Coordinates of C-alpha atoms in Angstrom, one line a residue:
M1 CA 5.6 25.4 -22.9
Y2 CA 8.2 25.4 -25.8
Y3 CA 10.2 22.1 -27.7
S4 CA 13.8 21.5 -26.9
S5 CA 15.7 19.4 -28.4
G6 CA 19.6 17.9 -28.1
N7 CA 20.5 16.7 -24.7
Y8 CA 21.5 19.5 -22.1
E9 CA 17.2 19.9 -21.4
A10 CA 16.5 16.5 -21.8
F11 CA 19.1 16.0 -18.0
A12 CA 18.2 18.9 -16.5
H13 CA 15.9 19.6 -14.6
P14 CA 13.2 21.6 -13.8
L15 CA 12.6 23.8 -10.4
P16 CA 9.1 23.4 -8.4
P17 CA 6.9 25.8 -10.7
E18 CA 5.4 28.3 -7.5
G19 CA 2.1 27.4 -5.2
V20 CA 2.0 24.1 -7.0
E21 CA 1.6 22.7 -2.8
N22 CA -1.4 24.7 -3.0
K23 CA -2.7 23.7 -6.0
Q24 CA -5.7 20.3 -7.0
A25 CA -5.5 18.4 -9.9
Y26 CA -8.2 16.3 -11.0
I27 CA -7.5 13.9 -14.0
I28 CA -10.2 12.0 -15.7
G29 CA -9.3 9.2 -17.5
S30 CA -6.3 6.7 -16.3
G31 CA -5.5 5.4 -19.5
L32 CA -1.6 6.8 -21.2
A33 CA -2.2 10.5 -21.1
G34 CA -3.9 10.6 -18.0
L35 CA -1.0 7.7 -16.3
A36 CA 1.3 10.2 -18.1
A37 CA 0.1 13.8 -17.1
A38 CA 0.0 12.8 -13.9
C39 CA 3.6 11.4 -13.8
F40 CA 5.4 14.5 -14.4
L41 CA 3.4 16.6 -11.8
V42 CA 4.8 14.2 -9.2
R43 CA 7.9 14.5 -11.3
D44 CA 8.6 17.4 -13.1
G45 CA 5.8 19.6 -11.6
R46 CA 6.8 19.4 -7.8
M47 CA 2.6 17.9 -6.9
P48 CA 2.5 16.2 -3.6
G49 CA 0.4 13.0 -4.8
E50 CA -2.3 13.6 -2.6
K51 CA -3.3 16.2 -4.3
I52 CA -3.1 14.7 -8.1
H53 CA -6.7 12.3 -7.7
I54 CA -7.2 10.4 -11.2
L55 CA -11.3 10.1 -11.7
E56 CA -11.8 6.5 -13.8
R57 CA -14.7 5.2 -15.5
D58 CA -13.3 1.3 -14.8
P59 CA -12.1 -0.8 -11.9
R60 CA -8.5 -0.7 -12.6
A61 CA -6.0 1.4 -15.1
G62 CA -4.8 1.3 -18.9
G63 CA -7.5 2.3 -20.6
G64 CA -6.3 1.1 -24.1
C65 CA -3.4 -0.2 -22.9
D66 CA -5.3 -2.8 -21.4
G67 CA -3.5 -6.9 -20.7
W68 CA -5.4 -9.4 -17.9
E69 CA -7.1 -12.2 -17.0
Y70 CA -10.8 -12.6 -16.4
P71 CA -11.4 -14.7 -14.4
G72 CA -14.1 -17.9 -16.4
L73 CA -13.1 -15.6 -19.2
G74 CA -10.2 -16.0 -20.3
F75 CA -6.2 -13.7 -20.7
T76 CA -7.2 -10.8 -23.0
M77 CA -5.1 -8.1 -25.3
R78 CA -8.0 -5.5 -27.1
G79 CA -4.6 -4.0 -29.1
G80 CA -0.9 -3.7 -28.6
R81 CA 1.3 -1.6 -28.8
E82 CA 4.9 -1.2 -31.1
M83 CA 7.3 1.4 -30.0
D84 CA 9.5 3.3 -31.5
N85 CA 14.1 4.0 -30.4
H86 CA 12.0 8.0 -30.8
F87 CA 9.3 8.5 -28.8
E88 CA 11.3 10.7 -27.0
V89 CA 8.1 12.2 -24.4
M90 CA 8.0 8.2 -23.6
W91 CA 11.7 7.7 -23.5
D92 CA 11.9 11.3 -21.2
L93 CA 9.0 9.9 -18.4
F94 CA 10.7 6.2 -18.4
R95 CA 14.1 6.5 -17.6
D96 CA 12.7 7.5 -14.3
I97 CA 10.1 5.0 -13.6
P98 CA 11.2 1.6 -11.0
S99 CA 10.2 -1.4 -14.3
I100 CA 8.0 -3.8 -13.4
E101 CA 10.5 -7.1 -14.4
D102 CA 13.0 -5.1 -12.0
P103 CA 11.9 -2.4 -10.0
S104 CA 15.8 -2.1 -9.3
V105 CA 16.2 -1.0 -12.2
S106 CA 13.8 2.0 -14.6
V107 CA 11.9 1.0 -17.5
L108 CA 13.8 3.1 -19.8
D109 CA 16.8 0.4 -19.1
Y110 CA 15.0 -2.7 -19.1
Y111 CA 14.0 -2.2 -22.1
Y112 CA 16.5 -1.3 -23.8
W113 CA 19.1 -3.8 -22.4
L114 CA 16.3 -6.1 -23.5
N115 CA 15.5 -5.1 -27.3
K116 CA 19.9 -5.0 -28.0
R117 CA 19.7 -9.3 -26.6
D118 CA 16.8 -9.9 -28.7
P119 CA 16.3 -7.3 -31.0
N120 CA 13.4 -7.7 -33.2
Y121 CA 13.2 -8.2 -36.9
S122 CA 10.4 -11.0 -38.6
L123 CA 11.3 -13.4 -41.5
C124 CA 8.0 -13.9 -42.6
R125 CA 5.3 -10.9 -43.2
A126 CA 2.4 -12.3 -44.8
T127 CA 1.7 -15.5 -46.2
Q128 CA -1.0 -16.7 -48.3
D129 CA -2.2 -19.9 -49.7
R130 CA -3.0 -21.2 -46.1
G131 CA 0.2 -20.7 -44.5
R132 CA 2.7 -20.4 -46.7
D133 CA 4.9 -17.7 -46.9
A134 CA 3.6 -14.8 -49.4
H135 CA 7.6 -13.5 -50.9
T136 CA 7.3 -10.4 -50.0
D137 CA 10.9 -10.6 -50.1
N138 CA 11.2 -7.0 -48.0
K139 CA 10.3 -5.5 -51.1
F140 CA 7.6 -3.0 -51.6
N141 CA 7.7 -3.6 -55.0
L142 CA 6.4 0.3 -55.7
S143 CA 5.9 1.8 -59.6
D144 CA 7.3 5.0 -60.6
K145 CA 3.7 6.1 -60.0
A146 CA 3.3 4.9 -56.8
C147 CA 6.3 6.5 -55.9
M148 CA 5.3 9.0 -57.0
E149 CA 1.6 9.4 -55.5
I150 CA 3.4 8.7 -52.0
M151 CA 5.9 11.9 -52.7
N152 CA 3.6 14.1 -53.5
L153 CA 1.5 13.2 -50.5
F154 CA 4.5 13.5 -48.5
F155 CA 5.4 16.6 -49.7
T156 CA 1.6 18.7 -49.5
P157 CA 1.9 20.9 -47.3
E158 CA -1.4 19.8 -44.5
E159 CA -4.0 23.0 -45.1
E160 CA -4.7 21.4 -47.9
L161 CA -5.3 18.1 -47.0
Q162 CA -8.6 19.0 -44.8
D163 CA -11.0 16.6 -44.2
K164 CA -9.1 14.3 -47.2
V165 CA -9.8 10.2 -47.2
I166 CA -6.7 9.0 -48.6
T167 CA -7.2 7.4 -52.2
E168 CA -8.0 11.2 -52.7
Y169 CA -3.8 10.6 -53.7
F170 CA -3.3 6.8 -53.9
S171 CA -4.0 5.3 -56.6
D172 CA -5.0 1.5 -57.3
E173 CA -0.7 1.7 -57.9
V174 CA -0.2 2.2 -54.6
L175 CA -3.3 0.3 -53.3
N176 CA -2.4 -2.8 -54.6
S177 CA 1.4 -2.6 -53.7
N178 CA 3.1 -4.6 -51.2
F179 CA 3.7 -0.9 -49.2
W180 CA 0.3 -1.3 -48.9
L181 CA -0.7 -4.4 -47.3
Y182 CA 2.8 -3.0 -44.6
W183 CA 1.0 0.1 -43.9
R184 CA -2.3 -0.5 -43.4
T185 CA -2.4 -4.1 -41.8
M186 CA 1.2 -2.7 -39.5
F187 CA -1.9 0.6 -38.3
A188 CA -4.8 -0.3 -39.2
F189 CA -5.2 2.7 -42.0
E190 CA -8.3 1.5 -44.1
N191 CA -8.7 3.6 -47.6
W192 CA -11.2 5.9 -47.0
H193 CA -9.5 7.4 -43.8
S194 CA -7.5 10.5 -43.0
A195 CA -5.0 11.4 -45.9
L196 CA -3.2 14.9 -43.3
E197 CA -3.0 11.1 -41.2
M198 CA -1.1 9.1 -43.6
K199 CA 1.4 11.8 -44.3
R200 CA 2.1 12.9 -40.6
Y201 CA 2.4 9.1 -40.3
V202 CA 5.1 9.0 -43.7
T203 CA 7.1 12.1 -42.8
R204 CA 6.9 11.2 -39.5
F205 CA 8.2 7.7 -39.6
V206 CA 10.0 8.4 -42.8
H207 CA 13.8 7.4 -40.8
H208 CA 12.1 3.4 -40.4
L209 CA 11.2 3.1 -43.5
G210 CA 13.7 0.1 -44.4
G211 CA 12.8 -1.8 -40.7
L212 CA 8.6 -1.3 -42.5
P213 CA 8.7 -4.9 -44.4
D214 CA 11.1 -6.8 -41.2
F215 CA 9.8 -4.7 -38.8
S216 CA 13.8 -4.3 -37.8
A217 CA 12.8 -1.6 -36.8
L218 CA 10.0 -1.4 -34.0
R219 CA 10.4 -2.8 -30.5
F220 CA 8.3 -4.0 -27.3
T221 CA 8.3 -5.1 -24.3
R222 CA 8.6 -7.8 -21.8
Y223 CA 5.3 -8.6 -21.3
N224 CA 1.5 -7.6 -22.5
Q225 CA 1.5 -3.9 -22.2
Y226 CA -0.6 -3.4 -18.7
E227 CA 2.1 -5.1 -17.5
S228 CA 5.3 -4.1 -18.9
M229 CA 3.7 -0.4 -19.2
I230 CA 1.4 1.0 -17.2
L231 CA 1.8 -1.4 -14.0
P232 CA 5.6 0.3 -13.7
M233 CA 3.5 3.4 -14.0
V234 CA 0.2 3.2 -11.7
N235 CA 3.2 1.6 -9.0
Y236 CA 5.2 4.9 -8.8
L237 CA 1.6 7.1 -8.4
E238 CA 0.6 5.1 -5.7
A239 CA 3.5 5.2 -4.6
H240 CA 3.9 9.4 -4.1
G241 CA 0.2 9.0 -2.9
V242 CA -2.2 9.6 -6.3
D243 CA -5.3 8.9 -4.8
F244 CA -7.0 6.8 -7.9
Q245 CA -10.9 7.2 -7.7
F246 CA -12.0 3.3 -9.8
N247 CA -15.1 3.1 -11.5
T248 CA -15.9 6.7 -11.3
H249 CA -18.0 8.0 -14.5
V250 CA -16.9 11.4 -15.3
T251 CA -21.1 12.1 -17.1
D252 CA -20.1 16.6 -17.6
V253 CA -17.6 18.8 -17.4
R254 CA -18.7 22.5 -16.6
F255 CA -16.8 25.7 -18.3
S256 CA -18.0 29.6 -17.1
C257 CA -17.0 29.9 -21.1
D258 CA -21.4 30.1 -21.7
D259 CA -21.9 33.2 -21.1
A260 CA -18.0 34.3 -21.2
K261 CA -18.4 37.7 -23.9
D262 CA -15.2 38.9 -23.3
D263 CA -11.1 38.2 -23.2
N264 CA -12.1 35.0 -24.7
R265 CA -11.0 33.2 -20.6
K266 CA -12.4 29.8 -20.6
L267 CA -12.6 28.2 -16.9
A268 CA -13.6 25.0 -15.9
T269 CA -15.9 25.3 -12.9
E270 CA -17.3 22.6 -11.8
I271 CA -17.3 18.1 -12.1
R272 CA -20.0 16.1 -12.7
L273 CA -19.0 12.2 -12.6
V274 CA -21.9 9.0 -10.8
R275 CA -20.0 7.3 -8.8
E276 CA -20.6 3.0 -10.5
N277 CA -21.2 0.3 -7.0
N278 CA -23.2 -2.3 -9.0
P279 CA -20.7 -5.0 -10.1
A280 CA -23.1 -6.2 -13.7
A281 CA -22.9 -2.5 -14.0
I282 CA -19.0 -2.2 -13.8
D283 CA -18.8 -5.8 -15.7
A284 CA -20.8 -4.3 -18.3
A285 CA -18.9 -0.9 -18.8
E286 CA -15.5 -3.5 -19.4
G287 CA -17.6 -5.2 -21.7
L288 CA -17.4 -8.5 -20.4
P289 CA -20.2 -11.3 -21.4
E290 CA -23.3 -10.8 -19.3
D291 CA -23.1 -13.6 -16.4
G292 CA -26.8 -14.3 -16.8
K293 CA -27.6 -13.8 -13.1
T294 CA -27.5 -10.6 -12.3
A295 CA -28.4 -8.4 -15.1
P296 CA -27.0 -4.8 -15.4
A297 CA -29.5 -1.6 -12.7
A298 CA -30.1 1.5 -14.5
D299 CA -29.1 5.4 -12.4
T300 CA -27.4 3.1 -9.4
G301 CA -24.9 4.9 -8.9
R302 CA -24.3 8.0 -6.8
E303 CA -24.1 11.2 -8.4
E304 CA -21.7 14.4 -7.3
T305 CA -20.2 17.7 -8.7
I306 CA -16.7 18.2 -7.7
P307 CA -16.7 22.5 -7.2
L308 CA -13.7 23.7 -9.2
T309 CA -11.9 26.6 -8.7
E310 CA -9.0 28.9 -11.1
N311 CA -5.9 26.5 -8.3
D312 CA -8.2 23.7 -9.4
L313 CA -6.3 21.6 -12.6
V314 CA -8.7 19.3 -14.9
F315 CA -7.0 17.4 -17.4
I316 CA -9.6 15.7 -19.4
T317 CA -9.5 12.5 -21.7
P318 CA -12.1 13.6 -24.6
G319 CA -13.7 10.2 -26.8
S320 CA -12.4 6.7 -26.5
L321 CA -10.5 3.9 -29.3
V322 CA -11.8 1.1 -26.9
A323 CA -15.1 2.4 -25.8
H324 CA -17.9 0.3 -26.4
S325 CA -15.6 -2.5 -26.6
S326 CA -16.5 -6.1 -25.9
F327 CA -15.9 -9.3 -25.2
G328 CA -17.3 -12.5 -26.8
S329 CA -15.7 -15.7 -25.0
Q330 CA -15.0 -19.6 -26.4
D331 CA -18.6 -19.8 -27.0
A332 CA -19.8 -16.5 -27.5
P333 CA -19.2 -14.2 -30.0
A334 CA -18.6 -9.7 -29.3
R335 CA -21.5 -7.9 -29.8
F336 CA -21.3 -4.8 -31.9
A337 CA -23.2 -2.2 -30.3
P338 CA -20.9 2.0 -30.9
E339 CA -23.9 3.0 -28.3
L340 CA -23.1 6.1 -27.0
T341 CA -23.4 6.6 -22.9
P342 CA -23.4 8.3 -20.1
G343 CA -19.8 8.7 -19.2
D344 CA -18.0 6.3 -22.0
G345 CA -15.1 9.0 -23.3
W346 CA -17.4 10.4 -26.3
D347 CA -20.8 10.9 -24.6
L348 CA -18.6 13.3 -22.0
W349 CA -16.9 15.2 -24.9
K350 CA -20.3 15.8 -27.0
K351 CA -21.1 17.5 -24.1
I352 CA -17.6 19.9 -23.6
A353 CA -17.9 20.7 -27.3
A354 CA -21.0 22.2 -26.7
Q355 CA -20.0 24.9 -24.8
S356 CA -17.2 25.9 -27.3
P357 CA -16.4 25.8 -30.6
E358 CA -12.6 25.7 -29.9
F359 CA -13.7 22.2 -27.7
G360 CA -13.5 19.8 -31.4
R361 CA -16.0 18.2 -33.1
P362 CA -16.4 15.2 -31.3
E363 CA -19.6 13.7 -34.1
K364 CA -16.3 13.9 -36.2
F365 CA -14.5 10.2 -35.4
C366 CA -18.0 9.0 -34.0
G367 CA -20.7 9.3 -35.9
D368 CA -19.9 6.6 -38.6
P369 CA -18.6 3.3 -36.1
E370 CA -19.2 1.1 -39.8
K371 CA -15.9 2.4 -40.7
S372 CA -14.0 2.5 -37.4
N373 CA -14.2 -0.2 -36.6
W374 CA -12.3 -4.0 -36.5
E375 CA -12.2 -7.1 -33.7
S376 CA -9.6 -8.6 -32.4
A377 CA -9.4 -12.0 -29.9
T378 CA -6.7 -13.0 -27.6
V379 CA -5.9 -16.8 -28.9
T380 CA -5.3 -19.1 -26.2
T381 CA -3.0 -22.7 -27.0
L382 CA -3.8 -25.5 -24.2
D383 CA -1.3 -28.3 -25.5
E384 CA 1.6 -28.6 -28.3
K385 CA -0.6 -29.8 -30.5
I386 CA -0.9 -25.8 -31.9
L387 CA 2.4 -25.1 -32.2
P388 CA 4.0 -26.5 -34.8
Y389 CA 2.5 -24.8 -37.7
I390 CA 3.0 -21.5 -35.9
E391 CA 6.7 -22.9 -35.6
K392 CA 6.5 -23.3 -39.9
I393 CA 6.0 -20.0 -41.0
C394 CA 7.3 -17.7 -37.8
K395 CA 10.6 -20.0 -38.2
R396 CA 11.2 -19.7 -34.1
D397 CA 10.4 -22.0 -31.1
P398 CA 7.2 -20.0 -29.6
L399 CA 8.1 -20.8 -25.8
S400 CA 12.0 -19.9 -26.4
G401 CA 10.6 -16.6 -23.9
G402 CA 12.6 -14.2 -26.9
V403 CA 11.0 -12.9 -29.8
V404 CA 8.6 -15.5 -32.6
T405 CA 6.8 -13.5 -35.2
G406 CA 8.6 -10.2 -34.9
G407 CA 5.9 -8.5 -35.2
I408 CA 1.7 -9.0 -36.8
V409 CA 2.2 -12.1 -39.5
S410 CA -0.7 -10.7 -42.3
V411 CA -2.4 -13.2 -43.9
K412 CA -2.4 -11.5 -47.9
D413 CA -5.2 -13.6 -48.9
S414 CA -8.3 -13.0 -45.9
S415 CA -11.6 -11.9 -46.3
W416 CA -11.5 -10.0 -43.9
L417 CA -7.6 -9.5 -44.0
L418 CA -7.3 -10.9 -40.8
S419 CA -3.3 -10.0 -38.7
W420 CA -1.6 -12.3 -35.4
T421 CA 1.3 -11.9 -33.5
I422 CA 3.0 -13.6 -31.5
N423 CA 5.7 -11.4 -28.7
R424 CA 7.7 -12.9 -26.5
Q425 CA 6.4 -15.5 -24.5
P426 CA 4.9 -15.6 -21.6
Q427 CA 3.2 -12.5 -22.3
F428 CA 1.1 -12.6 -19.0
R429 CA 3.6 -13.3 -15.8
A430 CA 0.6 -15.5 -14.4
Q431 CA 0.9 -17.7 -17.9
P432 CA 0.9 -21.0 -17.6
E433 CA 3.9 -22.5 -17.8
G434 CA 4.2 -23.7 -22.5
Q435 CA 1.2 -22.3 -23.1
V436 CA 1.1 -19.1 -25.5
C437 CA -0.8 -16.1 -26.0
V438 CA -1.8 -14.9 -29.8
W439 CA -3.1 -11.8 -30.2
L440 CA -4.6 -11.2 -33.6
Y441 CA -6.5 -9.0 -35.3
G442 CA -9.6 -8.6 -38.8
L443 CA -9.4 -5.2 -40.5
F444 CA -12.5 -6.4 -42.4
T445 CA -15.9 -7.6 -39.9
D446 CA -18.9 -7.3 -42.3
V447 CA -17.1 -9.3 -44.4
P448 CA -17.9 -13.9 -44.7
G449 CA -14.3 -15.8 -43.4
D450 CA -12.9 -18.0 -45.7
Y451 CA -13.2 -20.8 -44.0
V452 CA -15.7 -19.9 -41.6
K453 CA -18.6 -18.2 -44.2
K454 CA -19.5 -15.6 -41.6
P455 CA -18.8 -12.0 -40.7
M456 CA -16.1 -11.8 -38.0
R457 CA -18.3 -10.2 -34.9
D458 CA -20.9 -12.8 -35.5
C459 CA -18.1 -15.8 -35.2
T460 CA -17.0 -16.9 -31.7
G461 CA -13.7 -16.6 -30.1
K462 CA -14.0 -20.9 -31.1
E463 CA -15.1 -20.3 -34.9
I464 CA -12.4 -16.8 -35.4
C465 CA -10.4 -19.7 -34.1
E466 CA -11.0 -21.8 -36.1
E467 CA -10.2 -19.2 -39.4
W468 CA -6.3 -19.2 -37.8
L469 CA -6.0 -22.5 -37.7
Y470 CA -7.5 -22.3 -41.9
H471 CA -4.7 -19.9 -42.6
L472 CA -2.2 -21.2 -40.8
G473 CA -2.7 -24.3 -43.1
V474 CA -4.0 -26.9 -40.1
P475 CA -5.6 -29.7 -42.4
E476 CA -10.0 -29.3 -42.4
E477 CA -10.5 -32.6 -41.1
Q478 CA -8.2 -31.8 -37.5
I479 CA -9.8 -27.6 -37.6
E480 CA -12.5 -27.7 -35.3
E481 CA -10.5 -29.9 -33.1
L482 CA -8.2 -27.5 -32.8
A483 CA -10.0 -24.9 -32.0
E484 CA -12.6 -26.2 -29.6
H485 CA -9.7 -28.3 -27.8
S486 CA -7.1 -27.4 -27.4
A487 CA -7.3 -23.2 -27.5
N488 CA -8.9 -20.7 -25.1
T489 CA -10.1 -17.8 -27.5
V490 CA -11.7 -14.4 -26.4
P491 CA -13.4 -11.8 -28.6
C492 CA -13.2 -8.7 -28.8
M493 CA -15.1 -6.4 -30.6
M494 CA -14.4 -2.6 -30.8
P495 CA -16.5 0.2 -32.9
Y496 CA -14.4 3.2 -32.0
T497 CA -10.4 1.0 -32.5
T498 CA -9.1 3.4 -35.7
A499 CA -12.1 7.2 -35.3
F500 CA -8.7 8.9 -34.6
F501 CA -8.3 8.0 -38.2
M502 CA -11.3 9.8 -39.7
P503 CA -10.7 12.5 -42.2
R504 CA -11.0 15.5 -39.8
A505 CA -9.6 19.1 -40.6
D506 CA -7.9 21.9 -38.1
G507 CA -9.9 22.4 -35.5
D508 CA -11.9 18.9 -35.2
R509 CA -10.1 18.2 -32.7
P510 CA -8.9 19.8 -29.3
L511 CA -5.8 22.5 -28.7
V512 CA -3.9 20.7 -25.9
V513 CA -4.9 23.8 -24.2
P514 CA -7.3 25.5 -25.9
E515 CA -6.6 29.9 -26.9
G516 CA -8.1 31.5 -24.0
A517 CA -7.8 28.0 -20.9
V518 CA -7.1 28.9 -17.2
N519 CA -7.3 25.5 -16.4
F520 CA -7.6 22.6 -18.3
A521 CA -6.6 20.9 -20.9
F522 CA -7.0 18.3 -23.4
I523 CA -4.9 15.6 -23.7
G524 CA -4.9 11.6 -25.4
Q525 CA -5.5 10.8 -28.9
F526 CA -8.1 13.6 -29.6
A527 CA -6.2 16.4 -28.4
E528 CA -4.3 17.9 -31.2
T529 CA 0.1 18.8 -30.9
P530 CA 2.2 19.6 -34.1
R531 CA 3.6 17.1 -36.3
D532 CA 3.1 13.7 -33.6
T533 CA 0.4 10.8 -35.0
I534 CA -2.1 9.6 -32.9
F535 CA -1.8 5.6 -32.4
T536 CA 0.9 5.6 -30.9
T537 CA 2.2 6.0 -27.0
E538 CA 4.0 8.4 -27.9
Y539 CA 1.1 11.0 -28.9
S540 CA -0.1 10.1 -25.5
M541 CA 2.1 10.7 -23.3
R542 CA 3.5 14.1 -25.1
T543 CA 0.1 15.5 -25.1
G544 CA 0.0 14.7 -20.9
M545 CA 3.2 16.2 -20.5
E546 CA 3.0 19.4 -22.4
A547 CA -1.3 20.0 -21.2
V548 CA 1.1 19.6 -17.7
Y549 CA 4.2 22.7 -18.6
T550 CA 2.0 24.6 -20.4
L551 CA -0.7 24.9 -16.5
L552 CA 1.7 24.6 -14.0
A553 CA 4.5 27.2 -16.7
I554 CA 7.4 24.1 -15.9
D555 CA 10.8 25.8 -16.5
R556 CA 11.6 22.9 -18.8
G557 CA 11.8 22.3 -22.9
V558 CA 9.1 19.3 -24.2
P559 CA 11.3 17.3 -26.2
E560 CA 10.4 18.0 -29.7
V561 CA 8.3 15.2 -32.1
W562 CA 12.5 14.0 -33.8
G563 CA 13.2 16.2 -36.4
S564 CA 14.6 12.8 -39.2
V565 CA 11.8 14.6 -41.4
F566 CA 14.0 17.1 -41.8
D567 CA 17.2 15.2 -42.1
L568 CA 18.5 15.3 -46.0
R569 CA 20.8 11.6 -45.4
V570 CA 17.5 10.5 -43.6
L571 CA 15.6 11.2 -47.2
L572 CA 18.2 10.2 -49.3
N573 CA 17.8 6.5 -47.5
A574 CA 14.1 6.3 -47.8
T575 CA 14.1 7.7 -51.3
V576 CA 16.0 4.8 -51.9
L577 CA 14.7 2.3 -50.1
L578 CA 10.9 3.5 -51.4
R579 CA 11.8 1.6 -54.6
D580 CA 13.3 -1.5 -53.1
G581 CA 17.6 -0.1 -53.3
K582 CA 16.5 0.9 -57.4
P583 CA 19.0 4.2 -57.6
A584 CA 16.8 7.5 -58.6
T585 CA 18.2 7.4 -61.6
D586 CA 16.7 4.7 -62.8
M587 CA 13.5 6.0 -62.7
N588 CA 11.4 7.1 -65.8
M589 CA 12.6 9.4 -68.3
N590 CA 12.4 10.9 -71.5
V591 CA 15.2 11.8 -72.9
L592 CA 15.7 15.8 -72.1
E593 CA 14.9 14.8 -68.6
K594 CA 17.6 12.1 -69.1
L595 CA 20.3 15.3 -70.1
L596 CA 18.9 17.4 -67.8
L597 CA 20.0 15.0 -65.1
S598 CA 23.1 14.1 -66.6
K599 CA 24.2 18.0 -66.4
G600 CA 23.3 19.2 -62.7
L601 CA 24.9 15.7 -61.7
K602 CA 27.9 17.4 -63.8
E603 CA 27.8 20.0 -62.2
I604 CA 27.6 19.0 -58.7
E605 CA 30.7 16.1 -59.4
H606 CA 33.1 17.3 -56.8
T607 CA 30.5 18.5 -53.8
D608 CA 29.3 16.8 -50.8
I609 CA 26.2 16.7 -52.1
Y610 CA 27.5 14.7 -54.9
G611 CA 28.5 12.8 -52.0
L612 CA 25.8 12.0 -50.3
L613 CA 24.1 10.6 -53.5
K614 CA 26.3 8.1 -54.0
E615 CA 26.7 6.8 -50.7
F616 CA 22.6 6.6 -50.1
G617 CA 22.1 5.2 -53.5
V618 CA 20.1 8.0 -55.2
I619 CA 22.6 7.9 -57.9
P620 CA 24.9 4.5 -58.8
T621 CA 28.2 3.4 -57.7
T622 CA 30.7 3.7 -61.3
D623 CA 34.1 3.3 -62.3
E624 CA 33.8 6.7 -62.8
N625 CA 32.5 7.8 -59.8
R626 CA 33.8 5.0 -57.4
D627 CA 36.1 7.4 -55.5
V628 CA 34.7 10.8 -55.0
P629 CA 34.6 10.7 -51.5
V630 CA 32.1 11.2 -48.9
P631 CA 31.4 13.0 -46.4
A632 CA 31.5 11.7 -42.8
T633 CA 26.8 10.4 -42.7
G634 CA 27.2 10.0 -39.1
A635 CA 24.3 7.8 -37.3
V636 CA 22.1 7.8 -40.1
W637 CA 22.5 4.6 -43.1
P638 CA 21.1 2.7 -45.3
G639 CA 19.5 -0.2 -43.5
I640 CA 20.2 0.3 -39.6
H641 CA 17.4 1.6 -37.6

């Protein structure tokens, strides 16, 4: 497997790998990574669909990319995904997958046309004082010291960031800024999370720095992530005869490296699984509230073993950001239940990791759920009474069918650090006309609310809605009535949803294809691939592509992670945007530093470098340099994303 850049290989179709028709593939987990791996096996590996078997614990595909209506509970979305125009692997695949909205065109084409016609941006990024605009005004409000702290992390090698936390690099100069408000609420970073992952994010998305304050860097699908992303992939795979096996808990994968003493050769030899057939146990595995009739029975499933040969390929999804998620209801809180169980992703990874140090260290990520949890809720409005309060903040009609909030609205003074968003409505194809689905989440689930004096994790759906309505500015005497009769709220507690942000070091995540691996690979958010960032759709799909291309030796390059961090134009642009448009020459400097800067600029005055510095605002335009020629800068321009 190798990386490529440009359209030469991007538009090419590889030859079928030798002997692929004699292989079988087993994919453990049908999240985005597993589905992507299956799609690449079909499209680029030319593997017959009936030879591909997807083993999924849940009764449907999608993993964390969910979005559906549970009878008696309501519409639910555990999370949401924002896409980037430089998700190279994602768009490489989606250009060949028919969309659910219009099967005559690809997912990519439909998405491209939609976001050109209805571009995303926010008109109110944050509120305070019960629904009033916090007037962050697209500013980062970073001091010179704060900018230098960010730059220091930006240039620090990953080798020096092993097991370090963010607060070892950022002081209150950063943590009290608008920059950190934008960042932590958009990406769900906490102060105690990984400095290494923070560095990857800053470098990975440096080209979108200017679009961070108003979300103009982001793009969204027409419907929820399940219907607009997962279903098209499932339909594509089913059309090719791929074998989906749901309600199947893989409890262990065995490897020959248990006894290997030479050449570091590792072979997957056996998959152990349980097929669940008890409806109540299936509901419990999904995190649904008990129905009061049937208690989940223990050991109700059917145990099986799948023997493996060198010709069988195994793609393993270790860990899970939605493992042990638990849904509440309008009248019941979601349970916080992080205890591991067989086949839950984490227990599976622990059994696998015990067989080789090269299979990662899951306890680094799942060992402290108090530091990796947050809670979300889906609010469905039932009438028009709440909509005016929403429209007052987002300045758009929630029922227009177009962009509404343009990304999350963060409540700056919320004890839970509450954020909420409304994407294009309807969010579900089955959603009744006139209803609006709102997704909200809180980063701090163990802190009493500002209106409901209880921690978020102890609140019913109705109480979470009351807290949200309070921060929308609804008169207090109307809050309970609206939360009870004008909305249905389904909370979801997720103990491990930011587990991948926990401080880590080399080796804590297994390589996509570990050294010496013959017939297996790791995929998903807890597999290690260089430069890319977890908690993104791209990361999951990239690991799937790299795994397939490596094990089948597909002769085509995997698109590299977008190289904006190595683009001088992007770096100059970001330097100025980070300082809210102020030139670098305005930074606090002593007399000697100012003299040296002035002399240095004089030396390069008649070069393209000087022209670039002027063009991107690193140095101010003055009467003296106004006529200095500027080189053609191509596709990158300040404020364009």
